[in-house]
Short mmCIF file of C-alpha atoms in Angstrom, two decimals:
data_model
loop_
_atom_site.label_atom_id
_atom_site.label_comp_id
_atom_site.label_asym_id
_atom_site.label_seq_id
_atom_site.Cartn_x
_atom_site.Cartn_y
_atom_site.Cartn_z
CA UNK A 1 -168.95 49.38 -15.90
CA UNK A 2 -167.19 46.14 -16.52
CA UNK A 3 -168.15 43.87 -19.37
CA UNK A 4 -167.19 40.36 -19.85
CA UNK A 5 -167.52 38.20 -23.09
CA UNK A 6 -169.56 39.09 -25.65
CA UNK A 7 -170.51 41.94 -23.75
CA UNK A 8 -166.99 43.22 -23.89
CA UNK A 9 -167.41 42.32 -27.71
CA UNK A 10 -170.03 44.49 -28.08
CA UNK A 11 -168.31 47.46 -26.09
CA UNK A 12 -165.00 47.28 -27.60
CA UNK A 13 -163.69 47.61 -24.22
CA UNK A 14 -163.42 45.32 -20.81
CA UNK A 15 -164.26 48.68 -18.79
CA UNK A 16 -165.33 52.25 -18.24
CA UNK A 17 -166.06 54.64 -16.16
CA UNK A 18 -169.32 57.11 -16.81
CA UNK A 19 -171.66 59.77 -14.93
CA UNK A 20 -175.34 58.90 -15.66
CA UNK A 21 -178.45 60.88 -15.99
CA UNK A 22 -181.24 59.31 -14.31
CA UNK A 23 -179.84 56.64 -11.85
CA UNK A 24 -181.44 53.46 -12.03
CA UNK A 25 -181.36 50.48 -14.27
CA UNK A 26 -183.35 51.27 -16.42
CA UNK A 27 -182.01 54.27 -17.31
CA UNK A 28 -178.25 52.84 -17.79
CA UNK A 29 -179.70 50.08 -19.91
CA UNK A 30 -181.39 51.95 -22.38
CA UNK A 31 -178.10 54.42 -22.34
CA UNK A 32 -175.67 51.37 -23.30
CA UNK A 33 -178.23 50.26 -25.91
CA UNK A 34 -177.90 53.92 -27.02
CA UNK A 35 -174.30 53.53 -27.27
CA UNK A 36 -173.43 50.16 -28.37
CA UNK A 37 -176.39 49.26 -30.40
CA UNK A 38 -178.36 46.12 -31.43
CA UNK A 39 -175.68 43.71 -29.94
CA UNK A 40 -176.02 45.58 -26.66
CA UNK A 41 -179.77 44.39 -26.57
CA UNK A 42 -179.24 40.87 -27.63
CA UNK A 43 -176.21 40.37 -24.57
CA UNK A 44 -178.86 42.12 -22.02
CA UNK A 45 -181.52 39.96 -22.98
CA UNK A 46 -179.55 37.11 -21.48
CA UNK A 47 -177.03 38.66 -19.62
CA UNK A 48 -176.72 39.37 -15.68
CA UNK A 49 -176.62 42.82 -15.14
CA UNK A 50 -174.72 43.06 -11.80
CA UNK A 51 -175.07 46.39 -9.59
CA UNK A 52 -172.38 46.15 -7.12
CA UNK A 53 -172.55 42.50 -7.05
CA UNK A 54 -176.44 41.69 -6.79
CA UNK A 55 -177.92 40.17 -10.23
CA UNK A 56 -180.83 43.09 -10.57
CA UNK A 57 -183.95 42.57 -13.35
CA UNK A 58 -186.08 45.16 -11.97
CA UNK A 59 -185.33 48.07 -14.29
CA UNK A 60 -186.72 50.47 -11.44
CA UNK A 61 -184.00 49.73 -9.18
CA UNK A 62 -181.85 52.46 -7.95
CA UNK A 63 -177.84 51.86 -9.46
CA UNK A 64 -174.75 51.78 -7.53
CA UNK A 65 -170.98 52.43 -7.96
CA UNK A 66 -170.10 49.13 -10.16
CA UNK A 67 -172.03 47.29 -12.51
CA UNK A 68 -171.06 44.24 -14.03
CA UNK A 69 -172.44 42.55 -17.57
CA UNK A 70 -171.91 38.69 -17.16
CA UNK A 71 -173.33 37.05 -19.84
CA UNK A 72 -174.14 32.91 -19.03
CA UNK A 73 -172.24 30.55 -21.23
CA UNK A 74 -173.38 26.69 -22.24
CA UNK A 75 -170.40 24.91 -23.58
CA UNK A 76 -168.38 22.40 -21.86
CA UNK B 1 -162.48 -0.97 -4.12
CA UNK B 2 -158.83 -1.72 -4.59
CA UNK B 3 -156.28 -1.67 -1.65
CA UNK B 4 -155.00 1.90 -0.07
CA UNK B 5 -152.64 3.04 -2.79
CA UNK B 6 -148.80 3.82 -1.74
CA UNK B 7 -148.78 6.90 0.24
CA UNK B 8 -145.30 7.40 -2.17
CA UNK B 9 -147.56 7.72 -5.03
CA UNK B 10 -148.93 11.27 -4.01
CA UNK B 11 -145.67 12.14 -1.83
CA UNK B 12 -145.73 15.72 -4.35
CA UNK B 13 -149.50 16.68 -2.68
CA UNK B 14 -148.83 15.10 0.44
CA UNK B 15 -145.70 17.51 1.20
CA UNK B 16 -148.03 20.52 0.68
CA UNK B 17 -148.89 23.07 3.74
CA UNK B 18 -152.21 21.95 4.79
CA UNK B 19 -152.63 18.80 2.86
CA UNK B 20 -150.82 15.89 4.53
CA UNK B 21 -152.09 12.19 4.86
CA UNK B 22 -155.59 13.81 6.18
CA UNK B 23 -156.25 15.70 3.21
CA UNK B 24 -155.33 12.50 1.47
CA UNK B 25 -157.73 10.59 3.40
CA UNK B 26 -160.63 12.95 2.53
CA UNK B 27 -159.71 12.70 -0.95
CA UNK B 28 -159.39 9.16 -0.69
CA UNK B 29 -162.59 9.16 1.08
CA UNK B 30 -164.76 11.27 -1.34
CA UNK B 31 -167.10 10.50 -3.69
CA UNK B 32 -167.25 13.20 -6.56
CA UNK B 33 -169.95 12.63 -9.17
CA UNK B 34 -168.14 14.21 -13.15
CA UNK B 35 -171.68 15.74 -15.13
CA UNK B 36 -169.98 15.17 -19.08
CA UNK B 37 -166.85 13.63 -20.42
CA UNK B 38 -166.52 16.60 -23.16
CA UNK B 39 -164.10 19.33 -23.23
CA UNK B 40 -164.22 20.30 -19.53
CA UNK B 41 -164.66 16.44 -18.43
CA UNK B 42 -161.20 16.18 -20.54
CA UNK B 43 -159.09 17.84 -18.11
CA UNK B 44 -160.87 17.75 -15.10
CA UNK B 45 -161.25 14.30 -15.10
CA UNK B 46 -157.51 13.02 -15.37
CA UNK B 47 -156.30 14.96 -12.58
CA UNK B 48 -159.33 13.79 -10.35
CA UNK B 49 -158.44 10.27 -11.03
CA UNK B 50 -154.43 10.39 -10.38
CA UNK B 51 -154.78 13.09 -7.62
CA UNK B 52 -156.77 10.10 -5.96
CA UNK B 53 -160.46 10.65 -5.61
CA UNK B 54 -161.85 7.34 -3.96
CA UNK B 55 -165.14 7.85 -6.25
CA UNK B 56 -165.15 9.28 -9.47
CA UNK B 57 -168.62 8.96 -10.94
CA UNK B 58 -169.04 9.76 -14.63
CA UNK B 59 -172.75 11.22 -15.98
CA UNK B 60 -172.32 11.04 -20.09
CA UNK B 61 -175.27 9.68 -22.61
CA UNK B 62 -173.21 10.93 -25.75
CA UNK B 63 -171.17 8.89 -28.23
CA UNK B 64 -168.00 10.09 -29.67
CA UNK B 65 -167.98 12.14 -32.49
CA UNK B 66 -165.27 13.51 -34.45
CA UNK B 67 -165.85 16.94 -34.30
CA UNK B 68 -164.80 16.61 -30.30
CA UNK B 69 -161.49 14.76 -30.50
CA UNK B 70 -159.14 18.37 -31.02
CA UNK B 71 -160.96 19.08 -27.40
CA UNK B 72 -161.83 16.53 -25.62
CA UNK B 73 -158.58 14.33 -25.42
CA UNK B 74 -160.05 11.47 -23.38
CA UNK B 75 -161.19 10.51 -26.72
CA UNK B 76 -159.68 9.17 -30.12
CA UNK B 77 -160.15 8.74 -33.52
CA UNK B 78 -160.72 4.90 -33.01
CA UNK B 79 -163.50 5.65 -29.97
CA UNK B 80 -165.36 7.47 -33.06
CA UNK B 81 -169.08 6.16 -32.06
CA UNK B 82 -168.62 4.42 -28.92
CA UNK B 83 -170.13 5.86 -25.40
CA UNK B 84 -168.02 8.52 -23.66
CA UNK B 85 -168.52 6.56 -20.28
CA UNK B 86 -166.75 3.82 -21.99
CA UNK B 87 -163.77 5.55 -24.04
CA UNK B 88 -162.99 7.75 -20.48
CA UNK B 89 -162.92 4.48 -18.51
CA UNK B 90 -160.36 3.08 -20.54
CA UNK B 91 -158.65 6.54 -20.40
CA UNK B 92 -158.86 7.08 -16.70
CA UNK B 93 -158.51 3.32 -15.37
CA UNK B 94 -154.54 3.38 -15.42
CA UNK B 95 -154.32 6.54 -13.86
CA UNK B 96 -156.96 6.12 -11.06
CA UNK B 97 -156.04 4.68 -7.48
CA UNK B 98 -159.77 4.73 -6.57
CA UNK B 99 -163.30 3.48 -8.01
CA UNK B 100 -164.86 4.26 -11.28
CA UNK B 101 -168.59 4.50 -11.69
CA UNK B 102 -170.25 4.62 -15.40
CA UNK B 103 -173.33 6.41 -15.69
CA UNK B 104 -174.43 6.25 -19.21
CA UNK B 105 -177.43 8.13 -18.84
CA UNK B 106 -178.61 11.60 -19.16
CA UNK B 107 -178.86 13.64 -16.11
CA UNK B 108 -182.54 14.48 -16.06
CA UNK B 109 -185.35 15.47 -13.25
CA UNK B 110 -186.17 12.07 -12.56
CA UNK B 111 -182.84 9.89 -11.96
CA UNK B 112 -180.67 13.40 -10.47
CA UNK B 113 -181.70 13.29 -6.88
CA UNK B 114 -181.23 9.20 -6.89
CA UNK B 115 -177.70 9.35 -8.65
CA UNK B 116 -176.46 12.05 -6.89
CA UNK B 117 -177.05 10.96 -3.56
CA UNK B 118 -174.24 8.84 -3.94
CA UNK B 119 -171.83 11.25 -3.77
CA UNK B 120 -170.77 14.04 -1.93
CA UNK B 121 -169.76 16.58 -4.69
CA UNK B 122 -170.82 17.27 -8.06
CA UNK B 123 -169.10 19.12 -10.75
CA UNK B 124 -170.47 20.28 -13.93
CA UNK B 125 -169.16 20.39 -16.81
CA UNK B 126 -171.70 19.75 -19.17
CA UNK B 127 -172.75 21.53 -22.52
CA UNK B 128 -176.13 22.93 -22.00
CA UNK B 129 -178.28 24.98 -19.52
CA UNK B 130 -180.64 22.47 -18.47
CA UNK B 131 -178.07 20.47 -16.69
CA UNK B 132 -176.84 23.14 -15.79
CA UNK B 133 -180.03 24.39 -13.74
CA UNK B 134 -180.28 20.67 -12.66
CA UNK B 135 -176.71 20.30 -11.59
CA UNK B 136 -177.03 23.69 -9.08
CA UNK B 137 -180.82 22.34 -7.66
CA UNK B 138 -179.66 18.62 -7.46
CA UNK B 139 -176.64 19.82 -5.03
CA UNK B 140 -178.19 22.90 -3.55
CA UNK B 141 -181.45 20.13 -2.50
CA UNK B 142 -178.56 17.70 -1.31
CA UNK B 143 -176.69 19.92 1.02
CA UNK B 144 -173.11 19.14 -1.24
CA UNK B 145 -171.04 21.25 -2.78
CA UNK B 146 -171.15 22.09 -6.51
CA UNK B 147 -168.24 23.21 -9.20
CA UNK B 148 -169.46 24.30 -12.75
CA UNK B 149 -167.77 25.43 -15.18
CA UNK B 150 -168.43 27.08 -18.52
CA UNK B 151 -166.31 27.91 -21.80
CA UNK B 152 -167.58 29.55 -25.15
CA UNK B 153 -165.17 30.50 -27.67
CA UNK B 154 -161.75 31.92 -26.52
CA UNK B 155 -163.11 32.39 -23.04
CA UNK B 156 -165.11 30.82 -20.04
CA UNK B 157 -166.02 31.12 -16.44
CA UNK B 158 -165.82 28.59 -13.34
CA UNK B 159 -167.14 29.15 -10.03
CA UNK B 160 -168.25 27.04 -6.86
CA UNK B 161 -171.32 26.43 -4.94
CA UNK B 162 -171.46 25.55 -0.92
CA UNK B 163 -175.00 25.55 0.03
CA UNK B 164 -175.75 27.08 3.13
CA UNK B 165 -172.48 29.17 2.91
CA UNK B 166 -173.12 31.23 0.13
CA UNK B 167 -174.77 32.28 -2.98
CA UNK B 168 -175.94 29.55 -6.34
CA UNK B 169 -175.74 29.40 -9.66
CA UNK B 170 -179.07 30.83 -9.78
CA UNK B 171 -177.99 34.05 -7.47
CA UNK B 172 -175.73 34.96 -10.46
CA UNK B 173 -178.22 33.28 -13.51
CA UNK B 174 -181.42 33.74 -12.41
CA UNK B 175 -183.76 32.79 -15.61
CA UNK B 176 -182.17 29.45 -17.63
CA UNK B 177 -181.51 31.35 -21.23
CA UNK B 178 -183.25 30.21 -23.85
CA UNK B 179 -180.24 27.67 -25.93
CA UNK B 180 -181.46 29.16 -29.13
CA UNK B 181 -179.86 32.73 -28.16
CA UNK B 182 -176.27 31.45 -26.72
CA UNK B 183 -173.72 30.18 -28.87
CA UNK B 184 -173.27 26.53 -28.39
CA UNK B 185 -169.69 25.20 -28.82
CA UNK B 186 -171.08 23.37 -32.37
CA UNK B 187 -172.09 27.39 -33.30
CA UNK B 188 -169.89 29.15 -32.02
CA UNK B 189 -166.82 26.98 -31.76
CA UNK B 190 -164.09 26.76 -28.88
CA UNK B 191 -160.52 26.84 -28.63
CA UNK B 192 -159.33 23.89 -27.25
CA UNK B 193 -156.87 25.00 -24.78
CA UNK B 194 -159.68 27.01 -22.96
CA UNK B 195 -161.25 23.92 -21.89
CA UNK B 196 -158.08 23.03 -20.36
CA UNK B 197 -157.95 26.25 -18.46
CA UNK B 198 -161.66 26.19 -17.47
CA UNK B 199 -161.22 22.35 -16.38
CA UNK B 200 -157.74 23.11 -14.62
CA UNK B 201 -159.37 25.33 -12.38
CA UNK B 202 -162.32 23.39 -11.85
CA UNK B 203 -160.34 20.40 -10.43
CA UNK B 204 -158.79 22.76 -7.71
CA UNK B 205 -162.04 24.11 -6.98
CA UNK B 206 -162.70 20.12 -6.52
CA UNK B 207 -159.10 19.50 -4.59
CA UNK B 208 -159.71 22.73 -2.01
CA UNK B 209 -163.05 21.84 -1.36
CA UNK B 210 -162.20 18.10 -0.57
CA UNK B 211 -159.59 18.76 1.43
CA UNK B 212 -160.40 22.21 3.09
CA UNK B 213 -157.58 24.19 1.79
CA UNK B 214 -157.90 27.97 0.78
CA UNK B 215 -160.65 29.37 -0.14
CA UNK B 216 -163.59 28.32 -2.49
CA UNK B 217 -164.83 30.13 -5.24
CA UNK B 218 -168.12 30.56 -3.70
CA UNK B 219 -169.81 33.96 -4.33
CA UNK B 220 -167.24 34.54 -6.93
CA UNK B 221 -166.76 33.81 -10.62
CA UNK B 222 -163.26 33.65 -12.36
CA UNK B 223 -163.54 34.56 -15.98
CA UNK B 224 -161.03 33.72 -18.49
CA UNK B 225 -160.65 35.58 -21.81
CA UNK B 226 -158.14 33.62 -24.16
CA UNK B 227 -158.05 36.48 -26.53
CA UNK B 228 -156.15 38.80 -23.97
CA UNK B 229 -154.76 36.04 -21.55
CA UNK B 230 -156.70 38.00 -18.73
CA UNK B 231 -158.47 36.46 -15.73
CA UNK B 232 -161.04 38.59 -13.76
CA UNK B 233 -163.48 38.07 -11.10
CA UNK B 234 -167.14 39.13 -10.44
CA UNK B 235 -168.32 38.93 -6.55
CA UNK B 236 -172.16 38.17 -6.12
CA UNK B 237 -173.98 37.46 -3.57
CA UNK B 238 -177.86 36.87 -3.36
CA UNK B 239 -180.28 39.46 -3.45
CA UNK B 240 -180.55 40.96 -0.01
CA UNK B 241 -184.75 40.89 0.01
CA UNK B 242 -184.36 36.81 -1.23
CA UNK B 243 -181.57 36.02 0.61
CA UNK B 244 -183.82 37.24 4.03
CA UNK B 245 -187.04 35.99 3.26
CA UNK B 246 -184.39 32.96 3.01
CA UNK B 247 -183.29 33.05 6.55
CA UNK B 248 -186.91 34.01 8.26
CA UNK B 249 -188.05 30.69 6.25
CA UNK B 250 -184.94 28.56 7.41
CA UNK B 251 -185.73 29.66 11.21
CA UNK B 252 -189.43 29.41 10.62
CA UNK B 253 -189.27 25.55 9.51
CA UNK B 254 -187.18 23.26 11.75
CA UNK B 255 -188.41 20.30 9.44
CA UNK B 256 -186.63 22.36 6.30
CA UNK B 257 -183.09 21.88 6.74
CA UNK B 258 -183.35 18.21 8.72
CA UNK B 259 -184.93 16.79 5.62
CA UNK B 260 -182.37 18.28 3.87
CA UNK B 261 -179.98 16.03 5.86
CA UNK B 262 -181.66 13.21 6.04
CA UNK B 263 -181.80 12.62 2.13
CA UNK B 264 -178.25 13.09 2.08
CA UNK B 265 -176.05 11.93 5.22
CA UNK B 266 -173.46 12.57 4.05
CA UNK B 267 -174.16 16.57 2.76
CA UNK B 268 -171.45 18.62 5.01
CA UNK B 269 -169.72 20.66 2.61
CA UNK B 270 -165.83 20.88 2.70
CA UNK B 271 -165.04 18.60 5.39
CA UNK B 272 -167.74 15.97 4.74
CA UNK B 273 -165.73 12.96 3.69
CA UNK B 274 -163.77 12.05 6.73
CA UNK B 275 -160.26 9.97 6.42
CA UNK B 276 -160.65 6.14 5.94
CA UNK B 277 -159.19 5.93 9.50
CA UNK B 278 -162.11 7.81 10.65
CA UNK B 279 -165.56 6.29 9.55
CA UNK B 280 -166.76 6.11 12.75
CA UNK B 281 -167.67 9.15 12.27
CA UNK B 282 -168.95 9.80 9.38
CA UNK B 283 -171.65 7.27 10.71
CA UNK B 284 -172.00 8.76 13.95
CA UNK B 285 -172.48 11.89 12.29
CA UNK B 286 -175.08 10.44 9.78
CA UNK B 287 -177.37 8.52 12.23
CA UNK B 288 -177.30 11.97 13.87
CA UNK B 289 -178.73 13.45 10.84
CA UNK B 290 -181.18 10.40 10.68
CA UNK B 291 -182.32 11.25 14.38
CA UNK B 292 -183.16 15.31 13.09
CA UNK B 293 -186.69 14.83 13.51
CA UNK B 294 -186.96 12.78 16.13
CA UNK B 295 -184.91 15.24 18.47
CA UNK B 296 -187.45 18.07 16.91
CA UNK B 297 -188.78 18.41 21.10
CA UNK B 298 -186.67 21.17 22.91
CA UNK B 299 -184.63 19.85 26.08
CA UNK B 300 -185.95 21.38 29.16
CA UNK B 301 -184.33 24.48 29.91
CA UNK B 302 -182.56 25.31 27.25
CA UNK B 303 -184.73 26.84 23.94
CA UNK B 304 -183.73 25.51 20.34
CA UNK B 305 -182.80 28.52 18.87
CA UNK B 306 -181.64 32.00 20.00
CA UNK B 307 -181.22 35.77 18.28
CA UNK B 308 -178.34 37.67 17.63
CA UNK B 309 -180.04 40.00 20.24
CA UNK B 310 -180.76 37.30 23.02
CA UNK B 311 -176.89 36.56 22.31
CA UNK B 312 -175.87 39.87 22.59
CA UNK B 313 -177.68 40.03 26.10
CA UNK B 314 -176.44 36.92 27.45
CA UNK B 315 -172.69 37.71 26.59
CA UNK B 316 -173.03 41.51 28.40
CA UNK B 317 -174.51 39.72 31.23
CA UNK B 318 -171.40 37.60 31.53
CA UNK B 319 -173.47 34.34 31.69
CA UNK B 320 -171.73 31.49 30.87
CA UNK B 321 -171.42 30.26 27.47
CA UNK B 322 -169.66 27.97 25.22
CA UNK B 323 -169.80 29.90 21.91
CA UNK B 324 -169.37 27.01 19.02
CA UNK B 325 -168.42 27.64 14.95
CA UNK B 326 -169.66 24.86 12.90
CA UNK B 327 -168.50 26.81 9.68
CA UNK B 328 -165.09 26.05 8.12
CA UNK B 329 -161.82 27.71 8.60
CA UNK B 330 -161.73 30.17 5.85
CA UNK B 331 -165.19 31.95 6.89
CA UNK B 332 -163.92 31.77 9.87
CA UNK B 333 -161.33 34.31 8.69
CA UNK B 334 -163.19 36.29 7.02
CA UNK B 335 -165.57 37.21 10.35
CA UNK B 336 -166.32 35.36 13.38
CA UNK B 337 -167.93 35.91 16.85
CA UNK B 338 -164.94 37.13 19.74
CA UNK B 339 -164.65 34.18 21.98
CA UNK B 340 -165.60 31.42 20.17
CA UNK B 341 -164.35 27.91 19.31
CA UNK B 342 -163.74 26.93 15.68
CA UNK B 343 -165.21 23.28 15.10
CA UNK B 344 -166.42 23.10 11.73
CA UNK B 345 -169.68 20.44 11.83
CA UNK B 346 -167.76 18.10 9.45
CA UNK B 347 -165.65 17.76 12.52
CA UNK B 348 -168.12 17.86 15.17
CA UNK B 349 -168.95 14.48 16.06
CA UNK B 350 -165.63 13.47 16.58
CA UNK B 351 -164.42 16.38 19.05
CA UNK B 352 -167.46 16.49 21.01
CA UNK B 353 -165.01 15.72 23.97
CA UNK B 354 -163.42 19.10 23.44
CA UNK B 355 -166.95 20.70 25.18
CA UNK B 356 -167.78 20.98 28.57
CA UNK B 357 -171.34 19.01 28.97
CA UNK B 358 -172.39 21.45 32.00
CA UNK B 359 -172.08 24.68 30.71
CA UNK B 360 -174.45 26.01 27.81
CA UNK B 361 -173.40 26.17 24.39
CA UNK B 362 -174.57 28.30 21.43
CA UNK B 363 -173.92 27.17 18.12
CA UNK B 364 -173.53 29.21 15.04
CA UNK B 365 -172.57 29.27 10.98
CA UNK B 366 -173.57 31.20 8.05
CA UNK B 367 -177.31 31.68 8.14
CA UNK B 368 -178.39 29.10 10.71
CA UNK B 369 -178.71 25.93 8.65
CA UNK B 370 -175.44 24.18 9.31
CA UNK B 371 -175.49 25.52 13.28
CA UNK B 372 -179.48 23.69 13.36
CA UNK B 373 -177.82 20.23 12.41
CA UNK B 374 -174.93 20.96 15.25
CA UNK B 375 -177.48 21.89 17.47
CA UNK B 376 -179.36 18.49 17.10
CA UNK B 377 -176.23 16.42 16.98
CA UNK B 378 -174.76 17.88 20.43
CA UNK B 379 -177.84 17.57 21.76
CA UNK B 380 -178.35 13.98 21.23
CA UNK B 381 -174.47 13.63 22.74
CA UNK B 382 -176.51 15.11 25.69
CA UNK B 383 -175.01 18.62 25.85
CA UNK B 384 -177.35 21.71 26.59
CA UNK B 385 -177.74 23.91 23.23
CA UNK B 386 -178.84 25.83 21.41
CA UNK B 387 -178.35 27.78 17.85
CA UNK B 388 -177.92 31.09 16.58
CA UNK B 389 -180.97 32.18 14.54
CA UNK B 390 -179.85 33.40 11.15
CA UNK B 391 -176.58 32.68 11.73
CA UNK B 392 -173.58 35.46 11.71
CA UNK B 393 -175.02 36.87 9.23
CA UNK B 394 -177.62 38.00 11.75
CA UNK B 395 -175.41 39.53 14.11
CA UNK B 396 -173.54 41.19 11.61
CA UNK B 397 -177.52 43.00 10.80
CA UNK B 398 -178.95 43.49 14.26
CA UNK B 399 -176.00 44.07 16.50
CA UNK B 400 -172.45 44.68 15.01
CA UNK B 401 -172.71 46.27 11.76
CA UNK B 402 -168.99 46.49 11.83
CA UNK B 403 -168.48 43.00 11.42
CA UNK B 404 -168.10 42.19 7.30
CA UNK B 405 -170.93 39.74 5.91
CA UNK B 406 -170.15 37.74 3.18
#
């Protein structure tokens, strides 16, 4: 897992490394939700959730080896 | 326009490897369209104007406020309610050897496509995610090349666009976020120096892209965190099941990308604006867009398009071919077809010469967009072609898997 901006926020970390359960997206969402709470939701709703560098929204989809939490930003 | 500026003027640019009095001219020869005059506009801006851009257009409908000025230092305290267009001009007219255009407008749905098809690049830095969305579908409908950049806070995140080369903003954002659930720079607040970062990269994004040199951030994002002085990069491409349906549509519909290039003549990414010393062919090569449909009926003998597979047949058979890239020099690195001649389209018209007219020739580039346009300008220069369906891309899926996609 890598997690960038307020993702990383949430996390407390930029990275980590963890065996899953059930192997899809789904699964890994729910388990970082699990982990890091409310915030975790609120960066998901909006964040891309990267699986080895595809954006992927359909929580059925199998995982990979990295995943990557991008969320967009506005300002300029 | 004023007169050529003194060559002395950028002799610390022109002494780089690559760059030279060419690159100059392309710089000097391109028009690149500026979406805000905020934060990011701040730095990228400047270095546009005294690195030499011949066009710098300028997209801003805001008035100075004074809750900008500790970030966006084209601005004063004494421009305090007076249009950005007009503060930046004042800012950017001693330092620029080229044009200026003012657009005092907001960037919307209905003037985009007209103001944009002005120019040959666009970079966005503005503050909110409908441009945003508009910025990426105004370029990626024009055939040019986008830059966007993003900061929030201590941190942000720049990346490029080359349509028909590689993945949009939309590949890596697919739904526009509602603005209610990101911070905004007036929520959340931004350091200033991070627009300076963000904006610093953006221009070389700008300066590679004009000029050809190294490698675009396309398919990539850099992200900056302030907070830990780290830079990291994400890789994306587009979803494999899109980005094919993609290519079956782009070999499906000749009419697709030639109406693409007709809107915008001038749409070849990287090496689109050609020196001053060479706009002969930067109209040759845009009343060969304008002829697209017209040349839409197949030469006798020789079919429009070919597959990887036909390819692959005709090269074990040892028939002779003249095996064309139209893509530019840094995908050319990354994989390309044994055998064949580098001539990236933005080049084409002018080294036409450099093919023999009597023996076959099969052009090819990414996905097949870029390689239809060669096809049709060769073949109104009267040379027998045709064009790799799909691209290398295609090869790389149907006969060498060994070769690396990108």
């Amino acid at each position: 897992m890598r997690y960038f901006a307020a993702a990383a926020e949430v996390a407390g970390r930029e990275e980590e490394t963890f065996a899953v359960d059930s192997a899809t997206v789904g699964a890994l969402q729910d388990d970082l939700v699990a982990r890091y709470g409310s915030g975790m939701t609120r960066v998901l709703r909006n964040g891309s959730f990267l699986v080895d560098g595809v954006v992927v929204r359909d929580r059925a989809r199998p995982l990979g080896r990295q995943v990557d939490v991008l969320p967009p930003f506005a300002g300029g | 326009m004023p007169a050529a500026p003194d060559p002395a003027r950028f002799a610390r640019q022109l002494v780089l490897p690559g760059l030279g009095l060419d690159g100059q001219g392309r710089i000097a020869a391109a028009r690149v369209l500026v979406l805000g005059a905020g934060g990011l506009g701040s730095a990228v801006l400047p270095v546009l104007a005294s690195g030499g851009v011949g066009t710098l257009g300028i997209v801003d409908d805001d008035v100075v406020e004074l809750s900008n000025l500790h970030r966006q230092t084209l601005h004063t305290a004494a421009d305090v309610g007076r249009r950005k267009v007009d503060s930046t001009a004042e800012r950017l007219t001693p330092l620029a050897t080229g044009t200026l255009r003012l657009h005092a407008v907001r960037f919307t749905k209905e003037n985009a496509r007209d103001i944009a098809a002005d120019y040959d690049l666009v970079v966005d830095g503005s503050d909110n995610f409908e441009t945003r969305y508009l910025a990426n579908d105004t370029a990626v409908a024009a055939g040019i090349p986008l830059v966007w950049g993003a900061v929030s806070q201590f941190g942000g995140h720049v990346g490029a666009v080359i349509p028909g080369a590689g993945p949009d903003y939309r590949d890596l954002f697919p739904v526009q976020p509602d603005p209610s659930s990101v911070l905004s720079c007036a929520e959340g607040g931004v350091l200033p120096s991070v627009c300076g970062v963000i904006g610093s990269l953006m221009a070389t994004e700008v300066l590679k892209i004009l000029t050809g040199l190294g490698r675009p951030l396309s398919g990539r994002v850099t992200s900056y965190d302030g907070l830990s002085g780290r830079f990291r990069e994400v890789e994306f491409r587009a979803d494999t099941d899109a980005a094919e349906r993609d290519a079956v549509e782009a070999v499906a519909g000749d009419a697709a990308p030639a109406s693409v290039a007709t809107s915008a003549p001038a749409a070849v990414p990287a090496s689109a604006p050609a020196p001053p010393s060479a706009s002969a062919s930067t109209s040759a090569s845009a009343s060969a867009s304008e002829e697209e449909p017209v040349t839409a009926q197949p030469d006798a003998g020789q079919p429009d398009e070919i597959t990887a597979r036909e390819l692959d047949d005709l090269l074990t058979d040892g028939a002779p071919v003249q095996l064309v890239d139209v893509r530019e020099p840094w995908e050319a690195e990354i994989a390309s077809l044994p055998g064949s001649k580098l001539l990236p389209l933005g080049t084409l018209a002018d080294r036409v010469d450099e093919l023999d007219p009597a023996t076959t020739v099969v052009v090819y580039c990414h996905h097949g967009a870029r390689s239809d346009r060669a096809r049709n300008l060769l073949r109104s220069a009267g040379l027998p072609v045709s064009h790799l369906q799909g691209g290398i891309d295609a090869w790389s899926r149907t006969v060498d898997p060994s070769l690396p996609r990108y």
